[in-house]
Tab-separated table of C-alpha atoms in Angstrom:
chain	number	residue	atom	x	y	z
A	23	MET	CA	13.656	-22.798	7.538
A	24	GLY	CA	11.314	-26.171	7.501
A	25	CYS	CA	7.235	-26.447	8.518
A	26	GLY	CA	6.140	-27.270	11.596
A	27	THR	CA	7.814	-25.208	14.567
A	28	SER	CA	10.024	-22.593	12.037
A	29	LYS	CA	9.146	-19.037	12.735
A	30	MET	CA	8.756	-16.451	10.951
A	31	LYS	CA	11.712	-13.851	10.180
A	32	VAL	CA	11.062	-10.428	8.511
A	33	LYS	CA	13.662	-7.920	7.843
A	34	ASP	CA	13.703	-4.707	10.530
A	35	GLN	CA	15.425	-1.502	9.587
A	36	VAL	CA	17.761	-0.730	12.540
A	37	VAL	CA	17.886	2.476	13.366
A	38	LYS	CA	19.262	3.926	17.307
A	39	ILE	CA	17.243	6.064	19.098
A	40	CYS	CA	18.984	8.793	21.645
A	41	THR	CA	16.555	11.469	22.314
A	42	VAL	CA	12.743	11.555	22.022
A	43	SER	CA	12.565	13.452	18.740
A	44	GLU	CA	14.375	11.189	17.085
A	45	ILE	CA	11.208	8.239	17.362
A	46	LYS	CA	9.871	7.831	13.897
A	47	VAL	CA	6.944	6.222	13.330
A	48	GLN	CA	6.210	4.860	9.787
A	49	PRO	CA	3.460	2.496	8.208
A	50	SER	CA	5.832	-0.773	9.084
A	51	THR	CA	6.077	-0.105	12.708
A	52	PHE	CA	2.937	-1.642	13.858
A	53	VAL	CA	3.089	-4.857	10.720
A	54	VAL	CA	4.376	-7.223	13.301
A	55	GLU	CA	3.587	-10.764	14.402
A	56	ASN	CA	0.743	-10.518	17.156
A	57	GLU	CA	1.779	-12.746	19.460
A	58	HIS	CA	-1.618	-14.030	20.320
A	59	LYS	CA	-3.443	-16.994	18.405
A	60	PHE	CA	-5.058	-15.494	15.393
A	61	GLN	CA	-8.562	-16.763	16.685
A	62	GLU	CA	-8.041	-15.088	19.532
A	63	VAL	CA	-8.074	-11.449	17.561
A	64	TYR	CA	-10.237	-12.672	14.528
A	65	LYS	CA	-13.392	-14.239	13.438
A	66	LEU	CA	-12.877	-16.413	10.526
A	67	GLY	CA	-15.924	-15.976	7.612
A	68	LYS	CA	-16.657	-17.059	4.444
A	69	LYS	CA	-13.639	-18.434	1.608
A	70	LEU	CA	-12.540	-15.287	-1.076
A	71	GLY	CA	-10.425	-17.828	-2.611
A	72	SER	CA	-7.582	-20.083	-2.701
A	73	GLY	CA	-3.612	-20.677	-4.068
A	74	ALA	CA	-0.734	-22.964	-4.138
A	75	PHE	CA	-0.084	-22.999	-0.283
A	76	GLY	CA	-3.706	-21.914	1.353
A	77	ASP	CA	-6.732	-20.199	1.440
A	78	VAL	CA	-7.801	-16.088	1.261
A	79	LYS	CA	-10.755	-15.723	3.638
A	80	LEU	CA	-12.760	-13.081	5.310
A	81	CYS	CA	-12.308	-12.402	8.489
A	82	PHE	CA	-13.846	-9.999	11.787
A	83	HIS	CA	-11.233	-8.176	14.563
A	84	LEU	CA	-12.779	-9.192	17.358
A	85	THR	CA	-12.618	-5.685	19.140
A	86	THR	CA	-13.418	-3.594	15.996
A	87	GLY	CA	-15.950	-5.620	14.075
A	88	THR	CA	-13.383	-4.259	11.240
A	89	GLU	CA	-13.963	-6.289	7.461
A	90	ARG	CA	-10.135	-7.562	6.758
A	91	ALA	CA	-8.911	-10.728	4.723
A	92	VAL	CA	-6.562	-12.843	5.684
A	93	LYS	CA	-4.211	-15.024	3.609
A	94	ILE	CA	-3.840	-18.275	5.241
A	95	PHE	CA	-0.830	-20.453	4.383
A	96	ARG	CA	-0.441	-23.883	5.192
A	97	LYS	CA	3.088	-25.441	5.998
A	98	ASP	CA	2.291	-28.975	4.957
A	99	LEU	CA	1.963	-27.124	1.523
A	100	ALA	CA	4.692	-24.920	1.353
A	101	ILE	CA	7.599	-26.912	3.334
A	102	ASP	CA	9.573	-26.122	0.239
A	103	GLU	CA	12.090	-23.727	1.575
A	104	ASP	CA	11.997	-21.412	-1.826
A	105	LYS	CA	7.868	-21.465	-1.398
A	106	GLN	CA	8.389	-20.055	1.577
A	107	LYS	CA	10.845	-17.245	0.730
A	108	LEU	CA	8.270	-16.227	-1.405
A	109	LEU	CA	5.957	-15.613	1.598
A	110	MET	CA	8.600	-13.677	3.838
A	111	ASN	CA	9.940	-11.869	0.913
A	112	GLU	CA	5.979	-10.423	0.389
A	113	LEU	CA	5.812	-9.684	3.869
A	114	ASP	CA	9.072	-7.818	4.191
A	115	ILE	CA	7.982	-5.923	1.051
A	116	LEU	CA	4.081	-5.422	1.626
A	117	LYS	CA	4.895	-4.114	5.379
A	118	THR	CA	7.012	-1.348	4.125
A	119	LEU	CA	4.503	0.082	1.462
A	120	ASP	CA	2.370	3.109	1.758
A	121	HIS	CA	0.260	3.601	-1.815
A	122	PRO	CA	-3.511	4.371	-2.549
A	123	ASN	CA	-3.545	1.672	-5.034
A	124	ILE	CA	-1.344	-0.848	-3.678
A	125	ILE	CA	-2.949	-3.410	-0.856
A	126	ARG	CA	-2.289	-2.810	2.655
A	127	VAL	CA	-1.178	-5.254	5.429
A	128	TYR	CA	-1.882	-5.116	8.909
A	129	GLU	CA	-0.144	-7.938	10.550
A	130	PHE	CA	0.086	-11.380	10.594
A	131	PHE	CA	0.262	-14.552	12.828
A	132	GLU	CA	2.237	-18.098	12.843
A	133	ASP	CA	0.838	-21.270	14.631
A	134	SER	CA	2.094	-24.793	14.225
A	135	MET	CA	0.140	-25.262	11.233
A	136	ARG	CA	-0.100	-22.171	9.268
A	137	PHE	CA	0.726	-18.505	8.523
A	138	TYR	CA	-1.810	-15.721	8.384
A	139	ILE	CA	-1.164	-12.382	6.826
A	140	VAL	CA	-4.314	-9.674	7.611
A	141	MET	CA	-4.801	-7.473	4.699
A	142	GLU	CA	-7.262	-5.374	3.568
A	143	ASN	CA	-10.494	-6.927	2.185
A	144	CYS	CA	-11.250	-5.661	-1.393
A	145	LYS	CA	-15.268	-6.578	-2.187
A	146	GLY	CA	-14.899	-6.193	-6.084
A	147	GLY	CA	-12.651	-9.005	-6.949
A	148	GLU	CA	-10.245	-9.425	-9.709
A	149	LEU	CA	-9.538	-7.206	-12.438
A	150	PHE	CA	-9.401	-10.878	-14.528
A	151	GLY	CA	-12.727	-11.177	-13.418
A	152	GLU	CA	-13.909	-7.819	-14.529
A	153	ILE	CA	-12.386	-8.315	-18.188
A	154	LEU	CA	-14.342	-11.326	-18.366
A	155	LYS	CA	-17.732	-10.038	-17.349
A	156	ARG	CA	-17.186	-6.820	-19.769
A	157	GLN	CA	-14.980	-8.680	-23.042
A	158	ASN	CA	-13.223	-4.838	-23.260
A	159	PHE	CA	-13.114	-1.300	-21.863
A	160	ASN	CA	-13.285	2.324	-23.778
A	161	GLU	CA	-10.125	4.445	-23.992
A	162	LEU	CA	-11.510	6.658	-21.011
A	163	GLN	CA	-11.993	3.661	-18.844
A	164	ALA	CA	-8.796	1.451	-19.956
A	165	ALA	CA	-6.966	4.994	-18.770
A	166	GLN	CA	-8.508	5.493	-15.560
A	167	ILE	CA	-7.147	1.911	-14.530
A	168	MET	CA	-3.737	2.363	-16.157
A	169	CYS	CA	-3.577	5.473	-14.319
A	170	GLN	CA	-3.324	3.577	-10.803
A	171	LEU	CA	-1.439	0.961	-12.254
A	172	PHE	CA	1.066	3.268	-13.655
A	173	SER	CA	1.301	5.717	-10.522
A	174	ALA	CA	1.695	1.831	-7.989
A	175	VAL	CA	4.256	0.773	-10.173
A	176	SER	CA	6.268	4.178	-10.548
A	177	TYR	CA	5.935	4.272	-6.480
A	178	LEU	CA	7.553	0.706	-6.184
A	179	HIS	CA	9.716	1.749	-8.773
A	180	GLU	CA	11.128	4.890	-6.990
A	181	HIS	CA	11.286	2.625	-3.664
A	182	CYS	CA	13.613	0.376	-5.734
A	183	ILE	CA	11.338	-2.695	-6.159
A	184	ALA	CA	10.318	-4.513	-8.979
A	185	HIS	CA	6.642	-6.443	-8.693
A	186	ARG	CA	7.684	-9.344	-11.598
A	187	ASP	CA	4.038	-10.526	-11.817
A	188	ILE	CA	1.630	-7.893	-12.845
A	189	LYS	CA	-1.470	-9.219	-14.194
A	190	PRO	CA	-5.123	-8.515	-13.653
A	191	GLU	CA	-5.416	-11.965	-11.389
A	192	ASN	CA	-3.004	-9.419	-9.325
A	193	ILE	CA	-5.097	-6.439	-9.305
A	194	LEU	CA	-8.292	-5.721	-6.916
A	195	LEU	CA	-11.174	-3.801	-7.283
A	196	GLU	CA	-12.128	-2.640	-4.035
A	197	GLU	CA	-15.988	-2.477	-5.055
A	198	GLN	CA	-18.351	-4.857	-6.839
A	199	GLY	CA	-17.675	-3.455	-10.445
A	200	ASP	CA	-15.977	-0.299	-9.974
A	201	ILE	CA	-12.720	0.694	-11.568
A	202	SER	CA	-12.154	3.591	-10.036
A	203	ASN	CA	-10.287	2.194	-6.942
A	204	ILE	CA	-7.722	-0.391	-7.873
A	205	LYS	CA	-5.233	-2.208	-5.716
A	206	LEU	CA	-2.168	-4.460	-6.588
A	207	ILE	CA	-1.860	-7.446	-4.853
A	208	ASP	CA	0.378	-10.579	-4.498
A	209	PHE	CA	4.196	-9.697	-3.976
A	210	GLY	CA	5.433	-12.571	-3.419
A	211	ALA	CA	8.051	-12.665	-6.656
A	212	SER	CA	8.716	-8.989	-6.153
A	213	GLU	CA	12.644	-7.902	-5.749
A	214	ARG	CA	14.564	-5.384	-4.204
A	215	PHE	CA	17.076	-3.911	-6.795
A	216	THR	CA	19.582	-1.282	-7.109
A	217	LYS	CA	19.750	1.318	-10.071
A	218	GLY	CA	21.779	0.590	-12.859
A	219	VAL	CA	22.203	-3.053	-11.725
A	220	PRO	CA	20.354	-5.982	-13.657
A	221	ILE	CA	18.046	-8.165	-11.649
A	222	GLU	CA	17.954	-12.041	-12.000
A	223	GLY	CA	15.706	-14.791	-12.060
A	224	THR	CA	12.888	-15.803	-14.355
A	225	LEU	CA	9.518	-14.953	-12.811
A	226	GLY	CA	6.087	-13.858	-13.909
A	227	THR	CA	3.436	-15.386	-16.155
A	228	ALA	CA	2.990	-16.899	-19.559
A	229	TYR	CA	0.692	-14.190	-21.244
A	230	TYR	CA	2.426	-11.322	-19.447
A	231	ILE	CA	6.077	-11.795	-19.080
A	232	SER	CA	8.809	-9.715	-20.988
A	233	PRO	CA	11.005	-11.120	-23.521
A	234	GLU	CA	14.487	-9.693	-21.148
A	235	VAL	CA	13.034	-11.824	-18.026
A	236	LEU	CA	13.171	-14.794	-20.188
A	237	SER	CA	16.646	-14.538	-21.080
A	238	GLY	CA	17.447	-13.916	-17.453
A	239	THR	CA	18.472	-10.481	-17.417
A	240	TYR	CA	16.921	-7.597	-16.969
A	241	ASN	CA	15.752	-4.256	-14.956
A	242	GLU	CA	12.286	-2.830	-13.587
A	243	LYS	CA	10.842	-1.981	-16.667
A	244	CYS	CA	9.866	-5.603	-16.680
A	245	ASP	CA	6.875	-4.439	-15.172
A	246	LEU	CA	5.885	-1.646	-18.062
A	247	TRP	CA	5.593	-4.778	-20.444
A	248	SER	CA	2.996	-6.251	-18.244
A	249	CYS	CA	1.329	-3.387	-18.282
A	250	GLY	CA	1.795	-3.153	-21.613
A	251	VAL	CA	-0.047	-6.615	-22.051
A	252	ILE	CA	-3.080	-5.426	-19.722
A	253	LEU	CA	-3.642	-1.989	-21.505
A	254	TYR	CA	-3.923	-4.074	-24.535
A	255	ILE	CA	-6.220	-6.593	-22.795
A	256	LEU	CA	-8.772	-4.084	-21.632
A	257	LEU	CA	-8.780	-2.627	-25.213
A	258	CYS	CA	-9.753	-5.161	-27.540
A	259	GLY	CA	-10.402	-8.658	-24.692
A	260	ARG	CA	-7.427	-10.657	-25.996
A	261	PRO	CA	-4.176	-10.654	-24.943
A	262	PRO	CA	-1.513	-9.533	-27.625
A	263	PHE	CA	0.618	-12.637	-27.444
A	264	ASP	CA	-1.406	-15.894	-28.023
A	265	GLY	CA	-1.215	-19.528	-27.608
A	266	LYS	CA	-2.532	-22.877	-27.132
A	267	THR	CA	-0.084	-23.692	-24.170
A	268	ASP	CA	3.243	-21.910	-21.805
A	269	GLU	CA	5.832	-22.926	-24.305
A	270	GLU	CA	4.033	-21.465	-27.676
A	271	ILE	CA	2.812	-17.998	-25.655
A	272	ILE	CA	6.791	-17.330	-24.295
A	273	GLU	CA	7.818	-18.199	-27.396
A	274	ASN	CA	5.574	-15.701	-29.245
A	275	VAL	CA	6.571	-13.206	-26.783
A	276	LYS	CA	10.361	-13.472	-27.384
A	277	ARG	CA	9.162	-13.061	-31.037
A	278	GLY	CA	7.366	-9.671	-29.779
A	279	LYS	CA	5.117	-9.447	-32.874
A	280	PHE	CA	1.800	-8.536	-32.150
A	281	THR	CA	-0.661	-6.486	-34.247
A	282	PHE	CA	-3.879	-3.735	-34.202
A	283	LYS	CA	-5.481	-5.959	-36.607
A	284	GLY	CA	-9.409	-6.825	-36.038
A	285	GLU	CA	-12.427	-4.633	-36.280
A	286	ILE	CA	-12.374	-3.508	-32.785
A	287	TRP	CA	-9.107	-1.765	-33.084
A	288	ARG	CA	-10.301	0.611	-35.789
A	289	THR	CA	-12.044	3.037	-33.618
A	290	VAL	CA	-8.799	3.001	-31.059
A	291	SER	CA	-7.007	5.951	-31.415
A	292	LYS	CA	-3.604	6.644	-32.979
A	293	ALA	CA	-2.266	7.602	-29.187
A	294	ALA	CA	-3.613	4.468	-27.425
A	295	LYS	CA	-1.844	1.964	-29.672
A	296	ASP	CA	1.292	4.805	-29.374
A	297	MET	CA	1.075	3.969	-26.012
A	298	ILE	CA	0.941	0.415	-26.057
A	299	SER	CA	3.341	0.066	-28.980
A	300	ALA	CA	5.801	2.364	-26.562
A	301	LEU	CA	5.400	-0.426	-23.525
A	302	LEU	CA	5.710	-3.539	-26.450
A	303	CYS	CA	8.770	-2.626	-27.265
A	304	PRO	CA	12.788	-2.946	-26.162
A	305	ALA	CA	13.632	-2.764	-22.279
A	306	SER	CA	15.895	0.046	-23.988
A	307	THR	CA	13.351	1.945	-25.140
A	308	ARG	CA	10.324	1.236	-23.497
A	309	LEU	CA	8.719	3.930	-21.494
A	310	SER	CA	8.895	4.313	-17.416
A	311	ALA	CA	5.916	4.263	-15.463
A	312	ALA	CA	6.385	7.580	-14.955
A	313	GLN	CA	6.873	8.294	-18.257
A	314	ALA	CA	4.036	6.434	-19.139
A	315	LEU	CA	1.593	8.742	-16.861
A	316	GLU	CA	2.611	11.847	-18.895
A	317	HIS	CA	2.072	10.092	-22.526
A	318	ILE	CA	-0.252	12.188	-24.334
A	319	TRP	CA	-3.378	9.278	-24.161
A	320	MET	CA	-3.063	9.417	-20.557
A	321	THR	CA	-3.229	13.170	-20.201
A	322	ARG	CA	-6.093	13.426	-22.650
A	323	ASN	CA	-7.983	10.688	-21.247
A	324	VAL	CA	-7.353	10.625	-17.537
A	325	SER	CA	-9.424	13.151	-15.219
A	326	VAL	CA	-9.920	13.251	-11.170
A	327	ALA	CA	-12.982	14.347	-9.711
A	328	SER	CA	-13.183	16.881	-7.593
A	329	PRO	CA	-13.903	16.320	-4.204
A	330	HIS	CA	-16.999	17.677	-2.768
A	331	PRO	CA	-15.752	21.567	-1.181
A	332	ASP	CA	-17.028	20.874	1.982
A	333	LEU	CA	-14.588	17.403	2.278
A	334	MET	CA	-11.810	19.383	0.802
A	335	GLN	CA	-11.525	22.524	3.072
A	336	SER	CA	-12.571	19.496	6.133
A	337	ALA	CA	-9.000	17.901	4.762
A	338	LEU	CA	-7.323	20.984	4.227
A	339	THR	CA	-8.145	22.454	7.724
A	340	ASN	CA	-6.484	19.013	9.516
A	341	LEU	CA	-3.943	19.697	7.458
A	342	GLN	CA	-3.249	22.896	9.499
A	343	ARG	CA	-4.731	21.679	12.886
A	344	PHE	CA	-1.811	18.642	12.663
A	345	GLU	CA	0.556	18.878	14.852
A	346	ALA	CA	3.388	16.107	15.745
A	347	SER	CA	5.426	17.206	18.558
A	348	ASN	CA	3.329	15.197	21.111
A	349	LYS	CA	5.578	11.459	20.144
A	350	LEU	CA	2.917	9.169	21.862
A	351	LYS	CA	0.049	10.996	20.448
A	352	ASP	CA	1.712	11.172	16.537
A	353	ALA	CA	2.272	6.828	17.808
A	354	ILE	CA	-1.850	6.680	18.848
A	355	ARG	CA	-2.780	8.237	15.939
A	356	ALA	CA	-0.110	6.262	13.454
A	357	PHE	CA	-1.483	2.974	14.904
A	358	ILE	CA	-4.815	4.055	14.686
A	359	THR	CA	-3.924	5.047	10.913
A	360	THR	CA	-2.666	1.926	9.814
A	361	GLN	CA	-4.477	-0.262	12.055
A	362	CYS	CA	-7.705	0.831	12.424
A	363	LEU	CA	-9.059	2.494	9.719
A	364	SER	CA	-11.396	0.383	6.902
A	365	LEU	CA	-11.570	0.872	3.211
A	366	LYS	CA	-15.006	2.843	4.139
A	367	ASP	CA	-13.395	5.176	7.289
A	368	THR	CA	-10.326	6.069	4.354
A	369	LYS	CA	-12.357	6.135	0.912
A	370	SER	CA	-13.513	10.503	0.924
A	371	LEU	CA	-9.163	11.268	2.309
A	372	ARG	CA	-8.176	8.780	-0.502
A	373	ASP	CA	-9.920	10.285	-2.942
A	374	ILE	CA	-9.139	13.966	-1.974
A	375	PHE	CA	-5.027	12.809	-2.040
A	376	ILE	CA	-5.479	11.301	-5.412
A	377	ALA	CA	-7.237	14.621	-6.487
A	378	MET	CA	-4.302	16.923	-4.816
A	379	ASP	CA	-1.534	14.329	-6.241
A	380	THR	CA	-1.695	15.625	-9.713
A	381	ASN	CA	1.386	14.324	-11.169
A	382	HIS	CA	-0.109	10.519	-9.517
A	383	ASP	CA	3.275	9.690	-8.222
A	384	GLY	CA	1.515	9.159	-4.715
A	385	LYS	CA	2.733	11.708	-2.883
A	386	LEU	CA	2.028	15.084	-2.653
A	387	SER	CA	5.131	17.930	-2.969
A	388	ARG	CA	4.918	21.379	-1.455
A	389	ASP	CA	3.908	22.569	-4.831
A	390	GLU	CA	0.668	20.313	-5.173
A	391	LEU	CA	-0.348	21.591	-1.390
A	392	MET	CA	0.390	25.330	-2.809
A	393	GLU	CA	-1.962	24.642	-5.535
A	394	GLN	CA	-4.403	24.215	-2.878
A	395	PHE	CA	-3.977	26.882	-0.289
A	396	VAL	CA	-3.511	29.470	-2.619
A	397	LYS	CA	-7.064	29.064	-3.274
A	398	ILE	CA	-8.199	30.246	0.117
A	399	MET	CA	-5.604	32.369	1.031
A	400	GLY	CA	-2.937	34.446	-0.591
A	401	ALA	CA	0.095	33.196	-1.931
A	402	GLU	CA	2.194	34.990	0.878
A	403	ALA	CA	0.143	33.536	3.460
A	404	ALA	CA	-0.241	30.457	1.976
A	405	ASP	CA	3.386	29.801	1.478
A	406	GLU	CA	4.403	30.438	4.890
A	407	GLU	CA	1.299	28.074	5.953
A	408	VAL	CA	2.343	25.461	3.701
A	409	THR	CA	6.264	25.638	4.776
A	410	ARG	CA	4.747	24.827	8.534
A	411	ILE	CA	2.532	22.022	7.161
A	412	MET	CA	5.486	20.409	6.026
A	413	ALA	CA	7.396	20.714	8.772
A	414	GLU	CA	4.762	19.165	11.121
A	415	VAL	CA	3.091	16.837	8.670
A	416	ASP	CA	6.168	15.147	6.670
A	417	THR	CA	7.588	13.448	9.407
A	418	ASP	CA	9.643	11.322	7.862
A	419	ASN	CA	11.670	14.370	6.371
A	420	SER	CA	11.330	12.861	2.801
A	421	GLY	CA	10.546	16.183	1.053
A	422	PHE	CA	6.691	14.823	0.499
A	423	ILE	CA	3.565	14.182	2.369
A	424	ASP	CA	3.103	10.421	1.725
A	425	TYR	CA	-0.142	8.636	1.832
A	426	PHE	CA	0.246	7.471	5.905
A	427	GLU	CA	1.177	10.945	6.761
A	428	PHE	CA	-1.978	12.662	4.700
A	429	LEU	CA	-4.347	9.998	6.555
A	430	LYS	CA	-3.091	10.612	9.648
A	431	ALA	CA	-3.052	14.503	9.508
A	432	THR	CA	-6.473	14.586	7.859
A	433	MET	CA	-8.483	11.771	9.480
A	434	ASP	CA	-12.259	12.173	10.908
A	435	GLN	CA	-11.898	13.188	14.599
A	436	LYS	CA	-15.239	10.962	15.196
A	437	VAL	CA	-12.841	8.207	13.920
A	438	LEU	CA	-10.073	8.952	15.660
A	439	VAL	CA	-11.375	9.282	19.423
A	440	SER	CA	-14.421	6.403	18.858
A	441	SER	CA	-14.429	4.007	21.705
A	442	GLU	CA	-13.574	0.898	19.461
A	443	ASN	CA	-10.296	2.448	18.005
A	444	MET	CA	-8.957	3.654	21.340
A	445	LYS	CA	-9.838	0.396	22.897
A	446	HIS	CA	-7.853	-1.491	20.188
A	447	ALA	CA	-4.613	1.182	20.516
A	448	PHE	CA	-4.476	0.713	23.902
A	449	ASP	CA	-4.669	-2.879	23.800
A	450	ALA	CA	-1.508	-3.081	21.310
A	451	PHE	CA	0.153	-0.853	23.815
A	452	ASP	CA	-0.729	-2.611	27.028
A	453	GLU	CA	1.026	-5.795	26.155
A	454	ASP	CA	1.135	-7.804	29.260
A	455	GLY	CA	-3.172	-6.762	29.708
A	456	ASN	CA	-2.386	-5.761	33.156
A	457	GLN	CA	-4.523	-2.182	32.268
A	458	SER	CA	-1.145	0.127	32.169
A	459	ILE	CA	0.885	0.696	29.267
A	460	SER	CA	4.782	1.208	31.073
A	461	ALA	CA	7.891	2.739	29.173
A	462	GLN	CA	9.120	-0.765	28.317
A	463	GLU	CA	5.698	-1.321	26.680
A	464	LEU	CA	6.129	1.638	24.649
A	465	LYS	CA	9.727	0.629	24.212
A	466	ARG	CA	8.874	-2.652	22.473
A	467	MET	CA	5.798	-1.338	20.384
A	468	LEU	CA	7.923	1.755	18.902
A	469	GLU	CA	11.284	0.492	19.241
A	470	GLY	CA	11.334	-2.183	16.424
A	471	LYS	CA	14.940	-3.409	15.927
A	472	ALA	CA	16.371	-0.114	16.985
A	473	THR	CA	18.748	0.566	20.192
A	474	SER	CA	17.447	3.160	22.439
A	475	GLU	CA	17.888	4.846	26.337
A	476	ASN	CA	15.622	3.469	28.678
A	477	LYS	CA	15.118	7.600	29.264
A	478	VAL	CA	13.823	7.941	26.208
A	479	TRP	CA	10.698	6.027	26.801
A	480	SER	CA	10.313	6.802	31.122
A	481	THR	CA	10.010	10.723	29.615
A	482	ILE	CA	7.026	10.434	27.736
A	483	ILE	CA	5.480	8.189	30.109
A	484	ASP	CA	6.520	10.990	32.770
A	485	GLU	CA	5.101	13.983	30.411
A	486	VAL	CA	1.225	12.003	30.606
A	487	ASP	CA	1.583	9.960	34.081
A	488	LYS	CA	-1.108	12.293	35.170
A	489	ASN	CA	-1.726	10.491	38.710
A	490	GLY	CA	2.085	9.607	38.730
A	491	ASP	CA	1.981	5.330	39.154
A	492	GLY	CA	5.032	5.139	36.383
A	493	GLY	CA	2.306	4.213	33.458
A	494	ILE	CA	-0.247	5.072	31.611
A	495	ASP	CA	-3.770	4.172	31.790
A	496	TYR	CA	-6.953	3.931	29.729
A	497	ASN	CA	-8.170	7.353	31.106
A	498	GLU	CA	-4.561	9.177	30.374
A	499	PHE	CA	-4.097	7.411	26.968
A	500	GLN	CA	-7.454	8.478	25.915
A	501	GLU	CA	-6.889	12.333	27.359
A	502	ILE	CA	-3.401	12.133	25.177
A	503	ILE	CA	-5.815	12.455	22.097
A	504	VAL	CA	-8.848	14.392	23.268
A	505	SER	CA	-7.129	17.253	25.063
A	506	HIS	CA	-5.573	17.888	21.349
A	507	LEU	CA	-8.514	17.888	19.267
């Protein structure tokens, strides 16, 4: 793909839709190229950072006022095909990810000069900056950070994605000085892998790269080496493998020799040192992310704050009330969940999700739901209720409630029906702006690259088209949501 007039190509999963019941709305459904000009949808704010290909800036959605960040890639700085491949790869992977500790991407734009990727705005800056400010962290603080990082990495590896460039510069804090909510970013170097098949290609950053990556053949556990380096730095303020140049650092990485010498290590627990040693070791014996979450140092030091009982009760009640039977209503909720909610909107729900996710794998199991519902009803009633909830909320039939599914089912009803969010959603579905959503517009919005019968979409229209004009106007659109509250 050359610069200037080239178009951005992002992979889409192809499915065949024959009936309304087969429509599956995922977090990636609405992460598409916006055909409008970026300036018609967002107002640019101050610069947040810069990189090799362009800047990261603050931006504000013109309809909702929502604050976001946008990565702006200048094509004249990214004319190399390999560099553009990294950009395509980042977007292709990011749009599929659904985890509270992984940055969310909303949409992307392209014009003759630039690519724009719109994402969550994390105001706290890089973990790297926090390390420079604090110098080092105590074990409780380090474990809080590492639990979130291991959870994100475990999620990635379960979905056969290796990040390959985990470092403090690629970890953001949602709020200034708050290490309780971090986000893993920058998936340009990420790679989809097949279990048991070696990954190839030397990518990464000198301080954090694993020895086997330098040798050219490795697996996803390269990410765990990087995590081990980060943990070492968190506890003592300096890297385990140092040097005056990248070449010198890399030679020290290849040797793999590090120490726990120095005054600061005298107060660090044996369990913490064992954790580091179990990460900075040969890949064949290195912990997986899931195993790291179960390490004794983690279990001793990680505690999740209990949400306010009223907030937990509200979330559980919303789970009980949620119904996914109306496909258009479900799609509207999904759009608002993925495209309209700010970090502020989701904060309390995110905290509840994390509290319920007792094994930190980034999803809720049936057992984890049972643990909450047996507290408010008998075991037999809870078993029946959880079975029903799983059937309604687990819309992708994964056997778990994913983060997106949880937010969609538990979001505050006032947020759902706010005039800003309803207008944003209606305008997105009403592609031609004629104030009526047609069957073809529904098809383009929800079908993706799939093939489907036209009757699937006309059936949805017929269910809600009260005035019989063959489309869905704004009042009918609102009624879909409001009538089911």
